[in-house]
Amino acid sequence: QVQLVESGGSVVQPGGSLRLSCAASGFTFSSYGMHWVRQAPGKGLEWVAFIRFDGSNEYYADSVKGRFTISRDNSKNTLYVQMNSLRPEDTAVYYCAKQRQLLRGSLFDDWGQGTLVTVSS
Amino acid sequence: DIVMTQSPDSLAVSLGERATIHCKSSQSVFYSSNNKNYLAWYQQRPRQPPKLLIYWASTRESGVPDRFSGSGSGTDFTLTISSLQAEDVAVYYCQQYYSTPPWTFGQGTKVEIK
């Protein structure tokens, strides 16, 4: 079955950097777009970034544009997000999620357990 | 961006009773060329990641109990749990996939046992 395992979360100071990883298994990773979605403590879900199956295009939420970079290594079945210039408001559990492509649209059908990023001095 | 607004923010329902959650989008998520509403519902149980429940506004994901149903069209949608069970305690989110990016969620509705 589909398994997504995030790692890399930790405590980081404001202005710092962090790279999260998401190891995928149980499906053909190279055939699916992938997302990062975050959830601040006690808050709702916020989409962060998306990358196409072949890495050809990336899309970002305005709140992270220019600071975060999503990438993937299809040979390693791994998704990444490089987070720079971190702010306290980036504190959240970060989930990776697999895309389900539908007619003219897509949504998230499998999620990892998440990894916690805390931005604090 | 399409803004999704859910109501209420929380509700408490007795076991076996009906729970109803509303979701409103700031613009229509209905695509007339295929007659589909680009609206999904997710369930997030405590300390768990979200789980896809319903898509196309009313299509249940495989394995989702039939006490969960979705309805609505255009800008107004409803998730109904016909007979609340203890395992249904969760936060429920609606999400549009009509106009992306960004993919946008409602703020969530917390369902508890009365």
Short mmCIF file of C-alpha atoms in Angstrom, two decimals:
data_model
loop_
_atom_site.label_atom_id
_atom_site.label_comp_id
_atom_site.label_asym_id
_atom_site.label_seq_id
_atom_site.Cartn_x
_atom_site.Cartn_y
_atom_site.Cartn_z
CA GLN A 1 0.00 0.00 0.00
CA VAL A 2 0.99 3.64 -0.37
CA GLN A 3 3.42 4.82 2.27
CA LEU A 4 4.72 8.37 2.67
CA VAL A 5 7.22 9.05 5.43
CA GLU A 6 8.31 12.60 6.16
CA SER A 7 11.51 13.48 7.99
CA GLY A 8 13.73 16.43 8.73
CA GLY A 9 11.54 18.46 11.04
CA SER A 10 13.24 20.19 13.95
CA VAL A 11 13.56 23.44 15.90
CA VAL A 12 15.21 26.21 13.88
CA GLN A 13 15.84 29.88 14.56
CA PRO A 14 14.07 32.62 12.61
CA GLY A 15 15.95 33.26 9.39
CA GLY A 16 17.30 29.74 9.34
CA SER A 17 16.96 26.95 6.80
CA LEU A 18 15.72 23.39 6.82
CA ARG A 19 15.17 20.63 4.28
CA LEU A 20 12.33 18.18 4.68
CA SER A 21 12.17 14.82 2.93
CA CYS A 22 9.31 12.49 2.10
CA ALA A 23 10.17 8.88 1.26
CA ALA A 24 7.53 7.25 -0.91
CA SER A 25 6.76 3.58 -1.45
CA GLY A 26 3.92 1.35 -2.58
CA PHE A 27 3.26 3.16 -5.85
CA THR A 28 5.10 4.34 -8.96
CA PHE A 29 6.42 7.60 -7.53
CA SER A 30 7.64 8.91 -10.88
CA SER A 31 4.07 8.87 -12.25
CA TYR A 32 2.47 11.17 -9.70
CA GLY A 33 2.56 14.81 -8.81
CA MET A 34 3.29 15.51 -5.16
CA HIS A 35 2.34 18.21 -2.69
CA TRP A 36 3.43 19.67 0.62
CA VAL A 37 0.60 20.77 2.92
CA ARG A 38 1.13 22.26 6.36
CA GLN A 39 -0.89 22.67 9.54
CA ALA A 40 0.04 25.20 12.21
CA PRO A 41 -0.58 24.04 15.79
CA GLY A 42 -4.32 23.94 16.43
CA LYS A 43 -5.08 25.42 13.00
CA GLY A 44 -6.38 24.26 9.65
CA LEU A 45 -4.75 22.93 6.51
CA GLU A 46 -2.72 25.13 4.17
CA TRP A 47 -1.42 23.97 0.80
CA VAL A 48 2.26 24.89 0.43
CA ALA A 49 3.70 23.58 -2.84
CA PHE A 50 3.20 21.16 -5.73
CA ILE A 51 5.57 19.53 -8.19
CA ARG A 52 4.59 17.65 -11.33
CA PHE A 53 5.42 13.96 -11.73
CA ASP A 54 8.53 14.68 -13.77
CA GLY A 55 9.63 17.78 -11.89
CA SER A 56 8.90 19.97 -14.92
CA ASN A 57 6.75 22.50 -13.04
CA GLU A 58 6.45 23.75 -9.49
CA TYR A 59 3.79 25.86 -7.84
CA TYR A 60 3.86 27.66 -4.50
CA ALA A 61 1.53 29.35 -2.07
CA ASP A 62 2.11 33.10 -1.91
CA SER A 63 3.10 32.74 1.74
CA VAL A 64 6.21 30.70 0.85
CA LYS A 65 7.04 31.86 -2.68
CA GLY A 66 10.68 32.84 -3.00
CA ARG A 67 11.61 31.13 0.28
CA PHE A 68 10.65 27.47 -0.26
CA THR A 69 11.73 25.17 -3.09
CA ILE A 70 10.05 21.86 -3.80
CA SER A 71 12.01 19.17 -5.63
CA ARG A 72 12.04 15.45 -6.19
CA ASP A 73 14.43 12.63 -6.98
CA ASN A 74 12.49 9.98 -8.86
CA SER A 75 15.48 7.60 -8.72
CA LYS A 76 15.23 7.68 -4.91
CA ASN A 77 11.41 7.90 -4.69
CA THR A 78 11.83 10.97 -2.52
CA LEU A 79 10.19 14.38 -2.36
CA TYR A 80 11.89 17.38 -0.77
CA VAL A 81 11.18 20.91 0.30
CA GLN A 82 14.02 23.32 0.99
CA MET A 83 12.83 26.01 3.40
CA ASN A 84 14.90 29.19 3.71
CA SER A 85 14.40 32.46 5.58
CA LEU A 86 12.12 30.69 8.01
CA ARG A 87 9.67 32.73 10.06
CA PRO A 88 7.77 31.92 13.27
CA GLU A 89 4.59 31.67 11.21
CA ASP A 90 6.12 28.74 9.30
CA THR A 91 5.82 26.67 12.48
CA ALA A 92 3.64 23.71 11.52
CA VAL A 93 3.36 20.03 10.87
CA TYR A 94 4.36 19.50 7.25
CA TYR A 95 2.64 16.70 5.33
CA CYS A 96 3.55 15.33 1.97
CA ALA A 97 0.58 14.20 -0.08
CA LYS A 98 0.19 12.28 -3.30
CA GLN A 99 -1.77 13.79 -6.14
CA ARG A 100 -4.84 12.13 -7.58
CA GLN A 101 -5.34 13.42 -11.10
CA LEU A 102 -9.00 13.75 -12.07
CA LEU A 103 -10.79 15.35 -15.01
CA ARG A 104 -9.28 18.82 -15.37
CA GLY A 105 -8.32 18.90 -11.70
CA SER A 106 -6.51 17.09 -8.92
CA LEU A 107 -6.64 16.57 -5.20
CA PHE A 108 -4.76 14.79 -2.40
CA ASP A 109 -5.49 11.12 -1.89
CA ASP A 110 -2.70 9.79 0.36
CA TRP A 111 -0.91 11.62 3.14
CA GLY A 112 2.11 11.01 5.29
CA GLN A 113 2.08 11.27 9.08
CA GLY A 114 3.81 14.65 8.98
CA THR A 115 6.96 16.17 10.46
CA LEU A 116 6.99 19.11 12.87
CA VAL A 117 8.92 22.27 12.10
CA THR A 118 9.25 24.81 14.91
CA VAL A 119 10.70 28.23 14.16
CA SER A 120 11.69 29.88 17.39
CA SER A 121 14.61 31.62 19.02
CA ASP B 1 -8.12 32.61 -5.08
CA ILE B 2 -11.28 30.74 -4.12
CA VAL B 3 -12.11 31.17 -0.43
CA MET B 4 -13.84 28.29 1.31
CA THR B 5 -15.96 28.99 4.39
CA GLN B 6 -17.38 26.27 6.60
CA SER B 7 -20.12 26.41 9.22
CA PRO B 8 -20.35 25.80 12.03
CA ASP B 9 -16.81 25.86 13.43
CA SER B 10 -17.79 23.06 15.80
CA LEU B 11 -20.78 20.93 16.68
CA ALA B 12 -21.66 18.34 19.28
CA VAL B 13 -23.98 15.53 18.27
CA SER B 14 -25.32 12.55 20.21
CA LEU B 15 -24.26 9.09 19.12
CA GLY B 16 -26.59 7.82 16.42
CA GLU B 17 -27.80 11.30 15.52
CA ARG B 18 -27.22 13.27 12.33
CA ALA B 19 -24.35 15.72 11.88
CA THR B 20 -24.47 18.32 9.12
CA ILE B 21 -21.58 20.51 8.00
CA HIS B 22 -21.83 23.32 5.46
CA CYS B 23 -19.24 24.64 3.07
CA LYS B 24 -19.51 27.71 0.87
CA SER B 25 -17.11 28.73 -1.87
CA SER B 26 -16.49 32.34 -2.89
CA GLN B 27 -17.14 31.41 -6.51
CA SER B 28 -18.74 28.48 -8.24
CA VAL B 29 -16.71 25.27 -8.39
CA PHE B 30 -19.08 23.70 -10.92
CA TYR B 31 -17.65 23.00 -14.36
CA SER B 32 -20.53 22.84 -16.82
CA SER B 33 -18.64 21.06 -19.59
CA ASN B 34 -18.43 17.87 -17.50
CA ASN B 35 -21.24 18.59 -15.04
CA LYS B 36 -19.00 18.17 -12.02
CA ASN B 37 -18.44 20.08 -8.81
CA TYR B 38 -14.76 20.28 -7.92
CA LEU B 39 -15.28 19.92 -4.18
CA ALA B 40 -13.75 17.37 -1.77
CA TRP B 41 -14.19 16.55 1.91
CA TYR B 42 -11.45 15.32 4.23
CA GLN B 43 -11.62 13.85 7.72
CA GLN B 44 -8.82 14.43 10.22
CA ARG B 45 -9.05 12.37 13.36
CA PRO B 46 -7.05 13.49 16.40
CA ARG B 47 -3.29 13.16 15.90
CA GLN B 48 -3.80 11.73 12.41
CA PRO B 49 -3.21 13.08 8.90
CA PRO B 50 -6.22 14.04 6.82
CA LYS B 51 -8.06 11.32 4.93
CA LEU B 52 -10.00 11.80 1.70
CA LEU B 53 -13.70 11.06 2.26
CA ILE B 54 -15.60 12.47 -0.70
CA TYR B 55 -14.79 14.04 -4.06
CA TRP B 56 -16.87 15.46 -6.92
CA ALA B 57 -18.97 16.79 -4.01
CA SER B 58 -20.81 13.48 -3.57
CA THR B 59 -18.61 10.51 -4.59
CA ARG B 60 -17.47 8.50 -1.58
CA GLU B 61 -13.89 7.33 -1.54
CA SER B 62 -13.48 3.56 -1.53
CA GLY B 63 -13.94 2.16 1.97
CA VAL B 64 -15.76 5.19 3.38
CA PRO B 65 -18.93 4.12 5.24
CA ASP B 66 -22.20 5.03 3.56
CA ARG B 67 -23.31 7.05 6.59
CA PHE B 68 -21.14 9.79 5.06
CA SER B 69 -22.75 11.65 2.18
CA GLY B 70 -22.01 14.84 0.30
CA SER B 71 -24.39 17.09 -1.57
CA GLY B 72 -24.68 20.52 -3.12
CA SER B 73 -23.65 22.32 -6.26
CA GLY B 74 -22.15 25.59 -7.41
CA THR B 75 -21.13 27.40 -4.25
CA ASP B 76 -23.02 25.60 -1.47
CA PHE B 77 -22.21 22.14 -0.21
CA THR B 78 -23.06 19.87 2.70
CA LEU B 79 -21.40 16.91 4.37
CA THR B 80 -23.83 14.74 6.33
CA ILE B 81 -23.04 11.98 8.78
CA SER B 82 -26.37 10.18 9.05
CA SER B 83 -25.75 8.34 12.31
CA LEU B 84 -22.74 9.57 14.26
CA GLN B 85 -20.36 6.92 15.55
CA ALA B 86 -17.62 7.39 18.14
CA GLU B 87 -14.92 6.96 15.46
CA ASP B 88 -16.35 9.94 13.55
CA VAL B 89 -15.01 12.40 16.12
CA ALA B 90 -12.72 14.49 13.94
CA VAL B 91 -12.23 17.78 12.16
CA TYR B 92 -13.76 17.88 8.69
CA TYR B 93 -12.43 20.08 5.89
CA CYS B 94 -13.88 20.98 2.52
CA GLN B 95 -11.48 21.77 -0.30
CA GLN B 96 -11.87 23.06 -3.83
CA TYR B 97 -9.88 21.81 -6.78
CA TYR B 98 -11.68 23.84 -9.47
CA SER B 99 -9.14 26.64 -9.72
CA THR B 100 -5.63 25.65 -8.76
CA PRO B 101 -3.10 26.60 -7.69
CA PRO B 102 -3.73 27.33 -4.93
CA TRP B 103 -5.69 24.38 -3.59
CA THR B 104 -7.77 25.93 -0.80
CA PHE B 105 -9.45 24.46 2.25
CA GLY B 106 -12.20 25.57 4.55
CA GLN B 107 -11.18 26.41 8.10
CA GLY B 108 -12.46 23.08 9.41
CA THR B 109 -15.44 21.92 11.48
CA LYS B 110 -14.83 20.00 14.68
CA VAL B 111 -17.35 17.24 15.38
CA GLU B 112 -17.66 15.99 18.95
CA ILE B 113 -19.96 13.69 20.89
CA LYS B 114 -22.66 15.38 22.97
#
